[in-house]
Coordinates of C-alpha atoms and ligand atoms in Angstrom, one line a residue:
X1 CA 82.8 98.1 75.5
X2 CA 85.6 95.5 76.9
X3 CA 88.9 97.0 76.8
X4 CA 90.4 93.8 76.1
X5 CA 88.9 92.4 73.3
X6 CA 92.1 91.6 71.5
X7 CA 95.5 89.9 72.2
X8 CA 98.3 92.1 72.6
X9 CA 99.9 91.2 69.3
X10 CA 96.5 91.6 67.4
X11 CA 96.0 95.1 68.9
X12 CA 99.5 96.0 67.8
X13 CA 98.9 94.4 64.2
X14 CA 95.6 96.5 64.0
X15 CA 97.6 99.8 65.5
X16 CA 100.4 99.1 62.7
X17 CA 97.7 98.9 60.4
X18 CA 95.2 101.3 60.7
X19 CA 97.3 104.1 63.1
X20 CA 99.6 106.7 61.4
X21 CA 103.0 105.4 62.4
X22 CA 104.4 109.1 63.2
X23 CA 101.7 108.3 66.5
X24 CA 104.6 106.6 68.6
X25 CA 103.9 104.3 71.6
X26 CA 105.9 104.3 75.0
X27 CA 108.3 101.4 74.9
X28 CA 108.2 101.0 71.2
X29 CA 110.2 97.8 71.2
X30 CA 107.6 96.1 73.3
X31 CA 104.7 98.5 74.0
X32 CA 102.8 97.8 77.4
X33 CA 98.8 97.4 76.9
X34 CA 96.9 98.8 79.5
X35 CA 93.8 97.7 80.4
X36 CA 92.5 99.7 83.7
X37 CA 94.1 101.9 86.1
X38 CA 93.4 103.5 89.4
X39 CA 95.1 106.2 91.2
X40 CA 99.0 106.1 90.4
X41 CA 98.5 102.6 89.0
X42 CA 98.0 101.0 85.6
X43 CA 97.0 97.5 85.2
X44 CA 98.3 95.6 81.8
X45 CA 96.1 92.9 80.0
X46 CA 97.6 90.2 82.5
X47 CA 96.3 92.0 85.5
X48 CA 100.1 93.1 86.6
X49 CA 100.5 96.6 88.0
X50 CA 102.3 99.5 86.8
X51 CA 103.6 102.6 89.0
X52 CA 102.9 105.4 86.8
X53 CA 105.5 108.3 87.6
X54 CA 104.5 109.8 84.0
X55 CA 100.7 110.6 83.3
X56 CA 100.4 114.4 84.5
X57 CA 97.0 114.3 82.8
X58 CA 95.7 112.1 85.5
X59 CA 96.3 114.8 88.1
X60 CA 94.2 113.2 90.9
X61 CA 94.8 109.9 90.2
X62 CA 93.5 107.5 87.2
X63 CA 89.6 107.0 87.3
X64 CA 88.8 108.8 90.1
X65 CA 85.7 107.9 91.4
X66 CA 84.3 111.8 92.0
X67 CA 85.6 112.5 88.3
X68 CA 83.8 109.7 87.1
X69 CA 80.7 110.2 89.2
X70 CA 80.7 114.1 88.2
X71 CA 80.8 113.1 84.4
X72 CA 78.3 110.6 84.1
X73 CA 76.0 112.6 86.5
X74 CA 76.2 115.4 83.6
X75 CA 75.9 113.3 80.8
X76 CA 72.9 111.8 82.1
X77 CA 71.4 115.4 82.1
X78 CA 72.9 117.7 79.7
X79 CA 75.7 118.0 77.3
X80 CA 75.6 121.1 74.5
X81 CA 77.3 124.0 73.4
X82 CA 78.1 127.4 75.2
X83 CA 75.7 129.0 72.8
X84 CA 72.9 128.1 75.5
X85 CA 73.2 129.5 79.2
X86 CA 74.4 127.0 81.6
X87 CA 75.6 127.2 85.3
X88 CA 78.5 125.0 85.2
X89 CA 80.5 127.2 82.6
X90 CA 80.2 130.3 84.9
X91 CA 80.7 128.6 88.1
X92 CA 83.5 126.7 87.1
X93 CA 85.0 130.3 85.5
X94 CA 84.4 131.7 89.0
X95 CA 86.3 128.9 90.8
X96 CA 89.5 129.1 88.4
X97 CA 89.1 133.0 88.8
X98 CA 90.0 132.1 92.4
X99 CA 93.1 130.2 91.9
X100 CA 94.5 133.0 89.8
X101 CA 95.4 136.8 90.4
X102 CA 92.5 139.3 90.0
X103 CA 93.4 140.4 86.8
X104 CA 93.2 137.3 85.1
X105 CA 89.4 137.4 85.2
X106 CA 88.3 136.4 81.5
X107 CA 88.2 132.7 80.5
X108 CA 88.0 130.5 76.9
X109 CA 87.5 126.9 77.2
X110 CA 88.9 125.1 74.5
X111 CA 89.9 121.1 74.5
X112 CA 93.7 120.8 74.3
X113 CA 97.1 122.9 75.4
X114 CA 97.3 123.3 71.8
X115 CA 94.2 125.1 71.1
X116 CA 94.5 127.3 74.3
X117 CA 98.2 128.2 72.9
X118 CA 97.1 128.8 69.5
X119 CA 94.3 130.9 71.0
X120 CA 96.7 133.0 73.4
X121 CA 98.7 133.8 69.9
X122 CA 95.3 135.3 68.3
X123 CA 94.8 137.1 71.6
X124 CA 98.2 138.8 71.7
X125 CA 98.5 139.4 67.9
X126 CA 94.8 141.2 68.2
X127 CA 95.7 143.1 71.4
X128 CA 99.0 144.3 70.5
X129 CA 98.8 144.8 66.6
X130 CA 102.0 143.3 66.5
X131 CA 103.1 139.9 65.1
X132 CA 106.3 138.6 66.4
X133 CA 107.0 135.7 69.3
X134 CA 109.7 135.3 71.6
X135 CA 110.4 131.7 72.9
X136 CA 112.7 129.6 74.8
X137 CA 115.1 127.5 73.0
X138 CA 114.0 123.7 72.9
X139 CA 109.9 124.5 74.2
X140 CA 107.3 122.9 73.3
X141 CA 103.9 124.3 72.5
X142 CA 101.5 122.3 70.8
X143 CA 100.7 120.1 67.5
X144 CA 99.1 122.8 65.4
X145 CA 100.9 124.6 62.7
X146 CA 100.9 128.0 64.2
X147 CA 102.7 126.2 67.4
X148 CA 105.1 124.1 65.4
X149 CA 106.3 127.7 64.4
X150 CA 106.7 128.4 67.7
X151 CA 108.2 125.1 69.0
X152 CA 112.0 125.0 68.7
X153 CA 111.8 121.5 69.6
X154 CA 109.7 120.8 66.5
X155 CA 110.6 123.1 64.2
X156 CA 114.3 122.7 64.2
X157 CA 113.3 118.9 62.7
X158 CA 110.5 120.3 60.2
X159 CA 109.6 123.6 58.7
X160 CA 112.7 125.6 60.0
X161 CA 112.7 129.2 62.0
X162 CA 110.1 131.9 60.2
X163 CA 111.2 135.4 60.2
X164 CA 108.7 136.2 62.8
X165 CA 110.1 134.0 65.6
X166 CA 112.8 134.8 67.9
X167 CA 114.5 132.3 70.0
X168 CA 115.8 133.3 73.7
X169 CA 118.5 131.2 75.4
X170 CA 116.8 128.7 77.9
X171 CA 117.1 129.8 81.5
X172 CA 119.2 126.5 82.4
X173 CA 121.4 126.9 85.6
X174 CA 123.0 123.7 85.4
X175 CA 124.0 123.6 81.6
X176 CA 123.0 126.9 79.9
X177 CA 125.3 130.0 79.4
X178 CA 124.4 131.5 82.9
X179 CA 124.8 128.9 85.5
X180 CA 124.4 128.8 89.5
X181 CA 128.0 130.7 90.0
X182 CA 126.3 133.9 88.3
X183 CA 125.4 136.5 90.8
X184 CA 122.0 136.7 89.6
X185 CA 121.4 134.4 86.9
X186 CA 117.5 135.4 86.6
X187 CA 118.9 138.9 85.7
X188 CA 121.4 137.6 83.5
X189 CA 119.0 135.3 81.5
X190 CA 115.9 138.2 81.6
X191 CA 118.8 140.7 79.7
X192 CA 119.2 138.0 76.8
X193 CA 115.5 138.7 76.5
X194 CA 116.1 142.5 76.2
X195 CA 118.9 142.1 74.0
X196 CA 116.9 139.9 71.7
X197 CA 114.0 142.5 71.5
X198 CA 116.6 145.1 70.6
X199 CA 117.5 143.0 67.7
X200 CA 114.0 142.8 66.6
X201 CA 113.3 146.3 66.8
X202 CA 116.5 146.9 64.7
X203 CA 115.0 144.9 62.1
X204 CA 111.8 146.9 62.0
X205 CA 109.6 144.1 63.4
X206 CA 107.2 144.2 66.7
X207 CA 106.9 141.9 69.3
X208 CA 103.3 140.5 70.1
X209 CA 104.3 137.9 72.7
X210 CA 106.7 136.1 75.0
X211 CA 105.7 132.5 75.2
X212 CA 107.1 130.3 78.0
X213 CA 106.5 127.3 80.2
X214 CA 106.3 128.5 83.7
X215 CA 108.9 125.5 84.3
X216 CA 110.5 124.4 80.9
X217 CA 109.4 120.7 80.6
X218 CA 110.7 119.5 77.2
X219 CA 113.8 122.0 77.9
X220 CA 114.7 119.3 80.6
X221 CA 112.5 119.9 83.8
X222 CA 113.9 123.0 84.4
X223 CA 113.0 125.7 87.5
X224 CA 113.6 129.2 86.2
X225 CA 115.9 131.6 88.2
X226 CA 114.2 133.8 90.4
X227 CA 113.6 137.1 89.1
X228 CA 113.8 136.1 85.5
X229 CA 109.6 136.6 84.8
X230 CA 108.9 139.9 85.9
X231 CA 112.4 141.2 84.7
X232 CA 111.4 139.3 81.0
X233 CA 107.5 140.9 81.5
X234 CA 108.8 144.4 81.9
X235 CA 111.2 144.0 78.7
X236 CA 108.2 142.6 76.8
X237 CA 105.1 144.9 78.2
X238 CA 108.0 147.7 77.3
X239 CA 108.4 146.5 73.7
X240 CA 104.5 146.4 73.1
X241 CA 103.9 142.8 73.9
X242 CA 102.2 140.3 76.1
X243 CA 103.7 137.4 78.7
X244 CA 101.8 134.4 78.0
X245 CA 102.7 131.4 80.7
X246 CA 102.4 128.2 79.3
X247 CA 100.8 126.1 82.4
X248 CA 99.6 123.2 80.3
X249 CA 102.2 120.9 82.0
X250 CA 102.9 122.7 85.0
X251 CA 99.2 124.3 86.6
X252 CA 97.1 123.1 88.9
X253 CA 99.0 122.8 92.2
X254 CA 101.7 120.2 90.9
X255 CA 104.2 122.6 92.6
X256 CA 102.6 122.1 95.6
X257 CA 103.3 125.6 97.6
X258 CA 101.4 127.3 94.8
X259 CA 98.3 126.7 92.6
X260 CA 100.2 128.0 89.4
X261 CA 103.9 127.4 88.6
X262 CA 104.4 131.1 87.5
X263 CA 103.5 132.3 90.9
X264 CA 107.1 130.8 92.1
X265 CA 108.4 134.0 90.8
X266 CA 107.0 135.7 93.3
X267 CA 104.0 137.9 93.7
X268 CA 105.2 140.8 92.0
X269 CA 104.7 139.0 88.4
X270 CA 101.5 138.4 86.8
X271 CA 101.5 136.9 83.2
X272 CA 99.0 138.4 80.7
X273 CA 97.9 135.4 79.7
X274 CA 97.8 131.9 80.9
X275 CA 97.1 128.6 79.1
X276 CA 96.1 125.2 80.5
X277 CA 95.2 121.9 79.7
X278 CA 96.5 118.4 80.6
X279 CA 95.6 118.1 84.0
X280 CA 92.5 120.3 83.9
X281 CA 90.3 117.3 83.0
X282 CA 92.1 114.5 84.5
X283 CA 92.1 112.8 81.2
X284 CA 89.2 114.3 79.7
X285 CA 89.7 117.0 77.0
X286 CA 89.6 120.2 78.6
X287 CA 92.0 123.2 78.4
X288 CA 91.5 127.3 78.7
X289 CA 92.9 130.3 78.1
X290 CA 92.9 132.7 80.9
X291 CA 93.5 136.5 80.5
X292 CA 92.7 140.5 81.1
X293 CA 89.7 141.9 80.8
X294 CA 91.4 144.5 78.3
X295 CA 93.2 141.8 76.3
X296 CA 89.9 139.9 76.1
X297 CA 88.0 143.2 75.2
X298 CA 90.3 144.1 72.1
X299 CA 89.7 140.5 71.0
X300 CA 85.5 141.1 71.2
X301 CA 86.1 144.5 69.4
X302 CA 87.7 142.7 66.3
X303 CA 83.7 141.8 65.8
X304 CA 84.5 138.4 64.9
X305 CA 82.7 135.7 67.2
X306 CA 84.9 133.1 69.0
X307 CA 82.9 129.7 68.9
X308 CA 84.1 126.6 70.0
X309 CA 81.9 123.2 69.5
X310 CA 83.4 121.4 72.7
X311 CA 85.2 123.6 74.6
X312 CA 83.5 124.6 78.1
X313 CA 80.3 122.4 77.5
X314 CA 78.4 121.1 80.8
X315 CA 80.2 117.6 81.1
X316 CA 83.5 119.2 80.6
X317 CA 83.1 122.1 83.0
X318 CA 81.3 119.5 85.7
X319 CA 84.7 117.5 85.1
X320 CA 86.9 120.6 85.7
X321 CA 84.9 121.6 88.9
X322 CA 85.4 117.8 90.3
X323 CA 88.7 118.2 89.6
X324 CA 89.2 121.5 91.9
X325 CA 87.1 119.7 94.5
X326 CA 89.4 117.2 94.7
X327 CA 92.5 118.7 94.6
X328 CA 91.3 120.8 97.6
X329 CA 89.3 118.1 99.5
X330 CA 92.4 115.5 99.5
X331 CA 95.0 118.4 100.0
X332 CA 96.7 117.0 96.8
X333 CA 99.0 120.2 96.9
X334 CA 100.0 119.4 100.7
X335 CA 100.7 115.9 99.0
X336 CA 102.5 117.0 96.4
X337 CA 104.9 119.4 98.5
X338 CA 105.5 116.7 101.2
X339 CA 105.8 114.0 98.6
X340 CA 108.0 116.0 95.9
X341 CA 110.2 117.3 98.7
X342 CA 111.0 113.7 99.9
X343 CA 111.4 112.4 96.4
X344 CA 113.7 115.1 95.8
X345 CA 116.0 114.6 98.8
X346 CA 116.0 111.0 98.1
X347 CA 117.3 111.7 94.7
X348 CA 119.9 114.2 96.3
X349 CA 121.2 111.6 98.6
X350 CA 121.5 109.3 95.8
X351 CA 123.7 112.1 94.0
X352 CA 126.2 111.8 96.7
X353 CA 126.8 107.9 95.9
X354 CA 126.2 108.0 91.7
X355 CA 128.9 110.3 89.8
X356 CA 126.1 109.9 87.0
X357 CA 123.7 112.2 88.7
X358 CA 124.8 115.4 87.4
X359 CA 121.8 117.7 88.7
X360 CA 118.5 116.8 90.7
X361 CA 115.8 119.5 90.4
X362 CA 112.2 120.3 91.0
X363 CA 109.3 121.5 92.8
X364 CA 106.6 119.7 94.2
X365 CA 105.6 116.6 92.2
X366 CA 107.6 118.2 89.3
X367 CA 111.0 116.3 89.6
X368 CA 114.2 116.1 87.0
X369 CA 117.3 114.0 87.6
X370 CA 119.9 114.9 84.7
X371 CA 122.2 112.0 84.0
X372 CA 125.8 112.9 82.4
X373 CA 128.6 110.6 81.4
X374 CA 130.9 112.7 83.0
X375 CA 130.6 115.5 86.1
X376 CA 132.8 118.0 84.9
X377 CA 132.0 118.1 81.4
X378 CA 128.3 117.2 81.6
X379 CA 128.4 115.0 78.9
X380 CA 124.9 113.9 78.4
X381 CA 124.2 110.1 79.5
X382 CA 121.3 109.3 76.9
X383 CA 122.0 105.9 76.4
X384 CA 122.1 105.3 80.2
X385 CA 119.0 107.3 80.7
X386 CA 117.1 105.2 77.6
X387 CA 118.7 102.2 80.1
X388 CA 117.1 103.3 83.1
X389 CA 113.9 103.9 81.5
X390 CA 113.6 100.5 80.0
X391 CA 114.6 98.8 83.1
X392 CA 112.4 100.3 85.1
X393 CA 109.5 98.9 82.9
X394 CA 111.0 95.8 82.5
X395 CA 112.6 94.7 85.9
X396 CA 110.2 97.0 88.4
X397 CA 107.1 97.9 86.2
X398 CA 107.7 101.6 86.7
X399 CA 106.7 104.1 84.2
X400 CA 109.1 106.7 83.7
X401 CA 110.3 108.8 80.9
X402 CA 113.2 111.2 79.6
X403 CA 112.7 114.9 78.6
X404 CA 115.3 117.4 77.7
X405 CA 117.3 118.4 74.4
X406 CA 119.4 115.4 74.8
X407 CA 116.7 112.9 76.5
X408 CA 119.0 112.6 79.4
X409 CA 116.8 114.2 82.3
X410 CA 114.5 111.6 83.8
X411 CA 111.2 113.0 84.4
X412 CA 109.0 112.7 87.2
X413 CA 105.6 114.3 87.0
X414 CA 103.2 111.5 88.7
X415 CA 99.5 111.9 89.7
X416 CA 99.2 114.1 92.5
X417 CA 98.3 111.0 94.9
X418 CA 101.8 109.5 94.9
X419 CA 102.9 108.2 97.8
X420 CA 106.2 108.4 100.0
X421 CA 106.4 104.3 99.4
X422 CA 105.9 105.1 95.7
X423 CA 109.0 107.7 95.8
X424 CA 111.1 105.4 97.9
X425 CA 110.5 102.4 95.9
X426 CA 111.1 104.6 92.4
X427 CA 114.4 105.8 93.8
X428 CA 115.5 102.7 95.5
X429 CA 114.8 101.1 92.1
X430 CA 117.0 103.5 90.1
X431 CA 120.0 103.2 92.8
X432 CA 120.0 99.5 91.9
X433 CA 120.0 100.2 88.1
X434 CA 122.4 102.7 88.5
X435 CA 124.8 100.5 90.4
X436 CA 124.6 98.0 87.9
X437 CA 125.4 100.2 84.8
X438 CA 128.7 101.7 86.4
X439 CA 129.7 98.4 87.8
X440 CA 129.3 97.0 84.0
X441 CA 131.4 100.5 82.9
X442 CA 133.8 99.3 85.2
X443 CA 134.2 96.1 84.2
X444 CA 134.2 97.3 80.5
X445 CA 137.6 99.3 81.5
X446 CA 139.1 96.4 83.3
X447 CA 138.3 94.5 79.8
X448 CA 139.9 97.6 77.8
X449 CA 143.1 97.5 80.3
X450 CA 143.1 93.8 80.2
X451 CA 143.3 93.5 76.7
X452 CA 145.8 96.4 76.4
X453 CA 147.9 94.2 78.8
X454 CA 147.4 91.0 77.0
X455 CA 148.3 92.9 73.4
X456 CA 151.5 94.6 75.6
X457 CA 152.4 91.3 76.9
X458 CA 152.5 89.4 73.6
X459 CA 154.2 92.6 71.7
X460 CA 156.8 91.9 74.7
X461 CA 157.2 88.1 73.8
X462 CA 157.9 89.0 70.3
Ligands
PMP1 N1 102.0 123.3 75.9 C1 102.7 122.3 76.5 C2 104.0 122.9 77.7 C3 102.8 120.8 76.2 O1 103.6 120.1 77.0 C4 101.9 120.5 75.4 C5 101.7 119.1 75.1 N2 102.5 118.0 75.6 C6 100.8 121.0 74.7 C7 101.3 122.9 75.0 C8 99.9 120.9 73.7 O2 98.7 120.1 74.6 P1 97.9 119.4 73.8 O3 98.8 118.2 73.6 O4 96.9 119.0 74.8 O5 97.1 120.0 72.2

């Protein structure tokens, strides 16, 4: 089917009429209509090219020919559910297992990150026979009812905090309770979880799981301080709970140096459950829960079958296998390491020239640039961040987005084929825009002074 049958205005009008308005568009003032894509580029209905810095789903590049081929060939042959024996499921599980520590050897295939996290919650509760969950502040783990409940980012605006949910401080060493100057921020933040567990126990409640993204994304593109996860896992396990690492945004080599972001925390740390999604199928709905034989065993022992109609079908697994092959064949982790380091380095240099850049952080192609109005006070520059996003789209046709509790962190999670030239272009454009914003701010200050001066003069003349 042609993807450009309607004028942009008609598409918009039909969308307004038929689609729930809570499903928001990027750039809601003037949305972009995209009709095709390749690699890290999107093309609108007029053939104009946009550099995509935010589609972390299209991990190995939009419409990668190897992925399309694997999908088409398998679709032509067979697509059924997992109640029939099929090689793709087991071959894919075997390949995924090779990327993970040995103890994470049992897989459940599902269709979205939300399904994966919901199943992780069920597994944790079945295994521990406990109910309560600890989450990080500002976290988002999915759109199902069960996950809204464990997502402070959502429940604060909606249902409120359930009695079985406990919120630990975000381990943010830039603006959190412990900063870079803290001798051991990993330990200090882990101790907040230890204290929270004690508080939960004092109420007679029991922890089933600690849920956290391996690098908090919605929380503001944060890198967890060293030693945090191992220590938290120790406390959570001592309380009879399990550690769930949400790798929905961060997995599949995005950090470059490792295949999974939780591995940044050192070889002595291994979660009990890992959930994955977004990049896994390069845009095809494919997600997964990986766990230990022991946890999976407890889930089996409850006597209730787990069946997922679409999860792990032969087409999904063929696509998943192709994604893993492309990551390896094209050395995309190597590219993420090199280009990510260059991007971070360029932003760090930019920080020396722009007071508005408060912090630059990242690992591989997961980079955040936090904008502030005042470096000392760290006042979030929310409006400036929105202006940068808008101007990048209008003036440079570059798609960037914001994250963080105040939406003041410019986030970069591009396809893993993002190039050095792409990185340089983005930083050059942001440099120009920030220069414009600061010149405008200086002009505004001058105008205020001028106005003050003229009124002073008027007053003096009276
Ligand atoms: N976990 C994290 C960290 C996410 O960012 C998201 C989606 N943004 C989800 C889970 C839910 O994934 P999905 O939208 O595929 O259900």
